[in-house]
Short mmCIF file of C-alpha atoms in Angstrom, two decimals:
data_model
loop_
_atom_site.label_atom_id
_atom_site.label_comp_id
_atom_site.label_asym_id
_atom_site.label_seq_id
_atom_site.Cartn_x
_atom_site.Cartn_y
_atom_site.Cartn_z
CA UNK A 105 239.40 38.74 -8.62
CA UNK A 106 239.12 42.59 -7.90
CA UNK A 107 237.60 42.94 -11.62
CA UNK A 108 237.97 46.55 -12.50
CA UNK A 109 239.13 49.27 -10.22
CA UNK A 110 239.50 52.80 -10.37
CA UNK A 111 241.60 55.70 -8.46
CA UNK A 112 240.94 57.81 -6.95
CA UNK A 113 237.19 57.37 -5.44
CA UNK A 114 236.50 61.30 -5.40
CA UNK A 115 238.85 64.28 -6.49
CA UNK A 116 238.67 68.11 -6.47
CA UNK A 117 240.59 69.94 -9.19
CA UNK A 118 241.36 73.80 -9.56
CA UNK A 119 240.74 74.99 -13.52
CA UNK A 120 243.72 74.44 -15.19
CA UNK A 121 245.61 71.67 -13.13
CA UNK A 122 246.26 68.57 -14.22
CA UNK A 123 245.43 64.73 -13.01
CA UNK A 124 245.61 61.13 -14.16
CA UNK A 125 242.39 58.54 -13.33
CA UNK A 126 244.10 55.09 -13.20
CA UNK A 127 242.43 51.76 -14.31
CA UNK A 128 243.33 48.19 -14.28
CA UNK A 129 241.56 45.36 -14.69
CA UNK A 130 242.27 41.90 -13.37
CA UNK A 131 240.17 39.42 -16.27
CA UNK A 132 242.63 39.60 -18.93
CA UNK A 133 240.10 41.60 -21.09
CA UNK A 134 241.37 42.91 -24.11
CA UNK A 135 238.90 45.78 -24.67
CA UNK A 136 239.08 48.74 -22.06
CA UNK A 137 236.84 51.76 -22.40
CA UNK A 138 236.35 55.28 -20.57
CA UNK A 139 232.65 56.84 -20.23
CA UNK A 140 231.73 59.81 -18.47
CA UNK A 141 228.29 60.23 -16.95
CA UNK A 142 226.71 63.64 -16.05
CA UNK A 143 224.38 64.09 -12.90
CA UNK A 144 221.42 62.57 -14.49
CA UNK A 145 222.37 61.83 -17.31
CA UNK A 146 223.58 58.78 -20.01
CA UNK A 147 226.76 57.49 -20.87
CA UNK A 148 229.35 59.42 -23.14
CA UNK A 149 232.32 57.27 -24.34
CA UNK A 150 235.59 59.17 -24.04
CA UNK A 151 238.35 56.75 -25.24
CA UNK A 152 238.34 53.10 -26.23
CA UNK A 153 240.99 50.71 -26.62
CA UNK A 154 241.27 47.00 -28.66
CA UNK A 155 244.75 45.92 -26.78
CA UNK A 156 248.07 47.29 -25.58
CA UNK A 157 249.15 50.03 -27.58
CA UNK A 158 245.98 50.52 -29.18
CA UNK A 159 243.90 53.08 -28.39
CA UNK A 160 240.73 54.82 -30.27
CA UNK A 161 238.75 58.75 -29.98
CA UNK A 162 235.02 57.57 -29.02
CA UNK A 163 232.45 60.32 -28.79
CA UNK A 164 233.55 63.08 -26.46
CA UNK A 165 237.49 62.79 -26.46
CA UNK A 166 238.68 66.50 -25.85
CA UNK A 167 240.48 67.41 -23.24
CA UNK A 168 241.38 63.74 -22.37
CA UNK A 169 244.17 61.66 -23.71
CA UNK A 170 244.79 57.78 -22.95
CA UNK A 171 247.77 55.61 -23.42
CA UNK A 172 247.05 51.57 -22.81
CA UNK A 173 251.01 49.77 -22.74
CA UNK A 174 249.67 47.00 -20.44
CA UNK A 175 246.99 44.38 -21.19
CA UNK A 176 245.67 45.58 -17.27
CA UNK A 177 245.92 49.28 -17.32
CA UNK A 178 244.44 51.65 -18.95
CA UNK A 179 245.18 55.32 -17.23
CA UNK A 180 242.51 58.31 -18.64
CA UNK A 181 244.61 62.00 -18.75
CA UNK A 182 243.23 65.15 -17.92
CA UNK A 183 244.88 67.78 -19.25
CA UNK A 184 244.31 72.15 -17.94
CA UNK A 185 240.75 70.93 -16.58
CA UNK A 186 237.74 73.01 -16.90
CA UNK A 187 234.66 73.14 -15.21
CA UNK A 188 232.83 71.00 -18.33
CA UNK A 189 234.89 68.21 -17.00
CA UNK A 190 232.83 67.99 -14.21
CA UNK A 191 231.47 64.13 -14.12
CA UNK A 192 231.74 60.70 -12.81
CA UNK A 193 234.12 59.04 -14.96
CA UNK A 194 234.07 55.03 -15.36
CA UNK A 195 236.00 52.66 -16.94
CA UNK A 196 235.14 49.43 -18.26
CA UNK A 197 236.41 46.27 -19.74
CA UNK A 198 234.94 43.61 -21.59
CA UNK A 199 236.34 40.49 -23.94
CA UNK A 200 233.31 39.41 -25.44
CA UNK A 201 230.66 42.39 -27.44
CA UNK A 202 228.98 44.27 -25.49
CA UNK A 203 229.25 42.10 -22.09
CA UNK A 204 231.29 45.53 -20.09
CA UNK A 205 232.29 45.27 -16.99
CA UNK A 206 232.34 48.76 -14.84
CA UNK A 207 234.38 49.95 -12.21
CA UNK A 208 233.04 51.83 -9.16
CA UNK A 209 233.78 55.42 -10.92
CA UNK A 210 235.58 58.80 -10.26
CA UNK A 211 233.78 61.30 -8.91
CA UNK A 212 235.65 64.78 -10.39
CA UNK A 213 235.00 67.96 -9.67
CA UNK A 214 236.32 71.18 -11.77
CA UNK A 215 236.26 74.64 -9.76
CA UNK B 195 220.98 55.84 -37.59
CA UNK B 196 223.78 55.04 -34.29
CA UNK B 197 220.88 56.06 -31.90
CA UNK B 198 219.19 54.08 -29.53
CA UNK B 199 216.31 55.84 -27.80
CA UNK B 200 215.18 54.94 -24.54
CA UNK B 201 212.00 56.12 -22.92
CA UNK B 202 210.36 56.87 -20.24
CA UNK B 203 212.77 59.35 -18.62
CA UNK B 204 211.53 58.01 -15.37
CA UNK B 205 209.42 55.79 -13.86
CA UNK B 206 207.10 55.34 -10.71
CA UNK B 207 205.70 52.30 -10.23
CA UNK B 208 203.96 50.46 -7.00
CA UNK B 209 205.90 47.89 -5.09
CA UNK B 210 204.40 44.80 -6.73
CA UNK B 211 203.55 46.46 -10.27
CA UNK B 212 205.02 45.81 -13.51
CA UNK B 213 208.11 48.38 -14.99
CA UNK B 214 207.98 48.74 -18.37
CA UNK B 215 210.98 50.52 -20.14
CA UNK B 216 210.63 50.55 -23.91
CA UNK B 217 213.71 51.24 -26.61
CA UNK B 218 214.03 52.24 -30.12
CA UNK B 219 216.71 51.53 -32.80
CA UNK B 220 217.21 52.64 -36.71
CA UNK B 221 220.28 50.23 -37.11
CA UNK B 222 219.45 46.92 -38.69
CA UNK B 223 223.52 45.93 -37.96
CA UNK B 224 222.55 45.67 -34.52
CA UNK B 225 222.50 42.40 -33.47
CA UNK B 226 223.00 42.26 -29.83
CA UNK B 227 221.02 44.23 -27.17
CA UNK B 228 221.41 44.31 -23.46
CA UNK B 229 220.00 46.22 -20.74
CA UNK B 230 222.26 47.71 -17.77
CA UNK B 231 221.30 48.43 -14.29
CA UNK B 232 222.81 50.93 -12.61
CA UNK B 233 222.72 51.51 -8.50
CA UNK B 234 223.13 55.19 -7.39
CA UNK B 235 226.83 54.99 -6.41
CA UNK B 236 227.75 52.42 -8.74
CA UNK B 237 228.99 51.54 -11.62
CA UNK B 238 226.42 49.74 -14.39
CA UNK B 239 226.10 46.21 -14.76
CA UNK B 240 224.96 43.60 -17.15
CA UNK B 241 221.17 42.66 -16.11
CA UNK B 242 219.92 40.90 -19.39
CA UNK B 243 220.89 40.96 -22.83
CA UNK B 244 219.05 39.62 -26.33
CA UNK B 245 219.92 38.71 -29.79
CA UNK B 246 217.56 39.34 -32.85
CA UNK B 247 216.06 35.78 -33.53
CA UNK B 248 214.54 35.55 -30.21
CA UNK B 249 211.77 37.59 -29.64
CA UNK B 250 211.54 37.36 -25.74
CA UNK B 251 214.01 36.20 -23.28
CA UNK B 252 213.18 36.06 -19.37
CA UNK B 253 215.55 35.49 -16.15
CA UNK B 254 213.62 35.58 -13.29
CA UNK B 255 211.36 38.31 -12.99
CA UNK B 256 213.48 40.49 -15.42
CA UNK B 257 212.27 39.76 -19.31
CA UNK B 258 212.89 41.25 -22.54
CA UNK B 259 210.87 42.07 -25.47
CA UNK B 260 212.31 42.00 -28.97
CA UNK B 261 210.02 43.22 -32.27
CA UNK B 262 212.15 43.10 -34.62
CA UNK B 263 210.32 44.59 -37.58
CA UNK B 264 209.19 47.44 -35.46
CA UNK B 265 213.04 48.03 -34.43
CA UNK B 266 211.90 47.78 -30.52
CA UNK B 267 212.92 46.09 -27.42
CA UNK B 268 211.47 46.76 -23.98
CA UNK B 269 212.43 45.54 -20.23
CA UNK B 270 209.86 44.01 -18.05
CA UNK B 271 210.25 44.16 -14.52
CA UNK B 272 207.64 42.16 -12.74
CA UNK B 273 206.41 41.90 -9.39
CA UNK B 274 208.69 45.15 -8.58
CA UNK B 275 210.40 45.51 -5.41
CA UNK B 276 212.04 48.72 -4.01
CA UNK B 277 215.24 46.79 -4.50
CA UNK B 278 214.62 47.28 -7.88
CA UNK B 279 215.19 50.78 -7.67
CA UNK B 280 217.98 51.90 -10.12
CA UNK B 281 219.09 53.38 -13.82
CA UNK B 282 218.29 51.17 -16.65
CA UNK B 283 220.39 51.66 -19.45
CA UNK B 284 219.18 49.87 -23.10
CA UNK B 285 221.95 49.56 -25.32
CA UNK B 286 222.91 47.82 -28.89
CA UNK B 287 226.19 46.75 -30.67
CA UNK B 288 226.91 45.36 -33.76
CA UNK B 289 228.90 42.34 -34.36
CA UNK B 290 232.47 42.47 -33.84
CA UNK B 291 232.47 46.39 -33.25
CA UNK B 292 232.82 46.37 -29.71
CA UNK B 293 231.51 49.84 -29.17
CA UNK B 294 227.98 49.90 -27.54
CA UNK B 295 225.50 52.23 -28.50
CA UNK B 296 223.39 53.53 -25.15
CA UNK B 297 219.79 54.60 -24.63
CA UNK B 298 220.01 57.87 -22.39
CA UNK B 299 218.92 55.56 -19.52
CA UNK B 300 215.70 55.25 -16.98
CA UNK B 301 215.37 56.18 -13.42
CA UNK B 302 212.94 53.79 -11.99
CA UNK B 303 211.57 53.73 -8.24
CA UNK B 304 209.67 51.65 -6.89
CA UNK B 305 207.27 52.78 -3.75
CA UNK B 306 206.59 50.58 -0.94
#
């Protein structure tokens, strides 16, 4: 099992563009969640999601959008990036509370 | 009241020493509280997790700390190895809400 991964690894973005961070997961979880982390600091939850077609604001959701219409993926939007965007961004999956499983993260950075 | 506060910061602490990371919560719907560990790099990943009506769980030389009247749970880290350097993120959920609710996380090295 691959468990969760994430694409791309590392990506440079000019203010304004557009990109799409893709997740699947390979354990049949039904919860899927995106967190950003900033140099040094904790986690922020950006979306969550409860199954296909379900999807849920956490703390920090604008600017992004999600859509979930697999069990497997779960692809985070960026939409006219700014330089506050700046992060690693993870995703995560879990079936049973609170047991998350991470991916390796996206390294993004908004100039 | 959603809160969970982690402290210290960060932490330097003697190859063979004891790590001590201490949390705080104000939620007493919590009912499940694990502790992350995070590699620079990486992403987190479960290290040890405790529910309410035990007051200390251990797994090797990684044991939590649970007071539940004072609302506090701490990480133990014994015998520390540089290996052991990493993030540790506290965190709490409760019940079936499967959003969890992180401490701002502790950068721990350990020197040789």
């Amino acid at each position: 099992n691959a468990g969760v991964t994430q694409t791309p690894k590392f990506r440079i973005l000019k203010i304004g563009q557009s990109m799409t961070l893709q997740c699947t997961q390979d354990m049949n979880h039904n919860y899927m969640y995106w967190y950003r982390q900033d140099p040094g600091m904790g986690l922020k939850l950006i979306y969550y999601s409860v199954g296909a077609g379900i999807t849920d604001k956490g703390e920090v959701p604008n600017g992004y959008n999600v859509s979930r219409s697999t069990t497997e993926d779960f692809p985070l939007r960026l939409e006219l990036a700014a330089p506050s965007q700046t992060s690693v961004y993870f995703c995560a999956s879990s079936s049973l509370p609170a047991v998350q499983f991470f991916g390796p993260g996206t390294r993004l950075t908004v100039l | 009241q959603q809160q969970v506060k982690q402290s210290p910061q960060s932490l330097i602490v003697q190859k063979g020493g004891i790590s001590i990371i201490n949390c705080a919560y104000e939620n007493t719907a919590f009912d499940y509280f694990p502790w992350y560990q995070q590699f620079p790099g990486k992403g987190p990943a479960l290290l040890i997790a405790i529910r309410p009506d035990v007051s200390e769980k251990k797994e090797g030389r990684f044991t939590i700390s649970f007071n539940k009247s004072a609302k506090q749970f701490s990480l133990h880290i014994m015998d520390s190895q540089p290996g052991d350097s990493a993030t540790y993120f506290c965190a709490a959920s409760r019940g079936s809400n499967y959003q969890l609710i992180w401490g701002a996380g502790t950068k721990l090295i350990i020197k040789p």
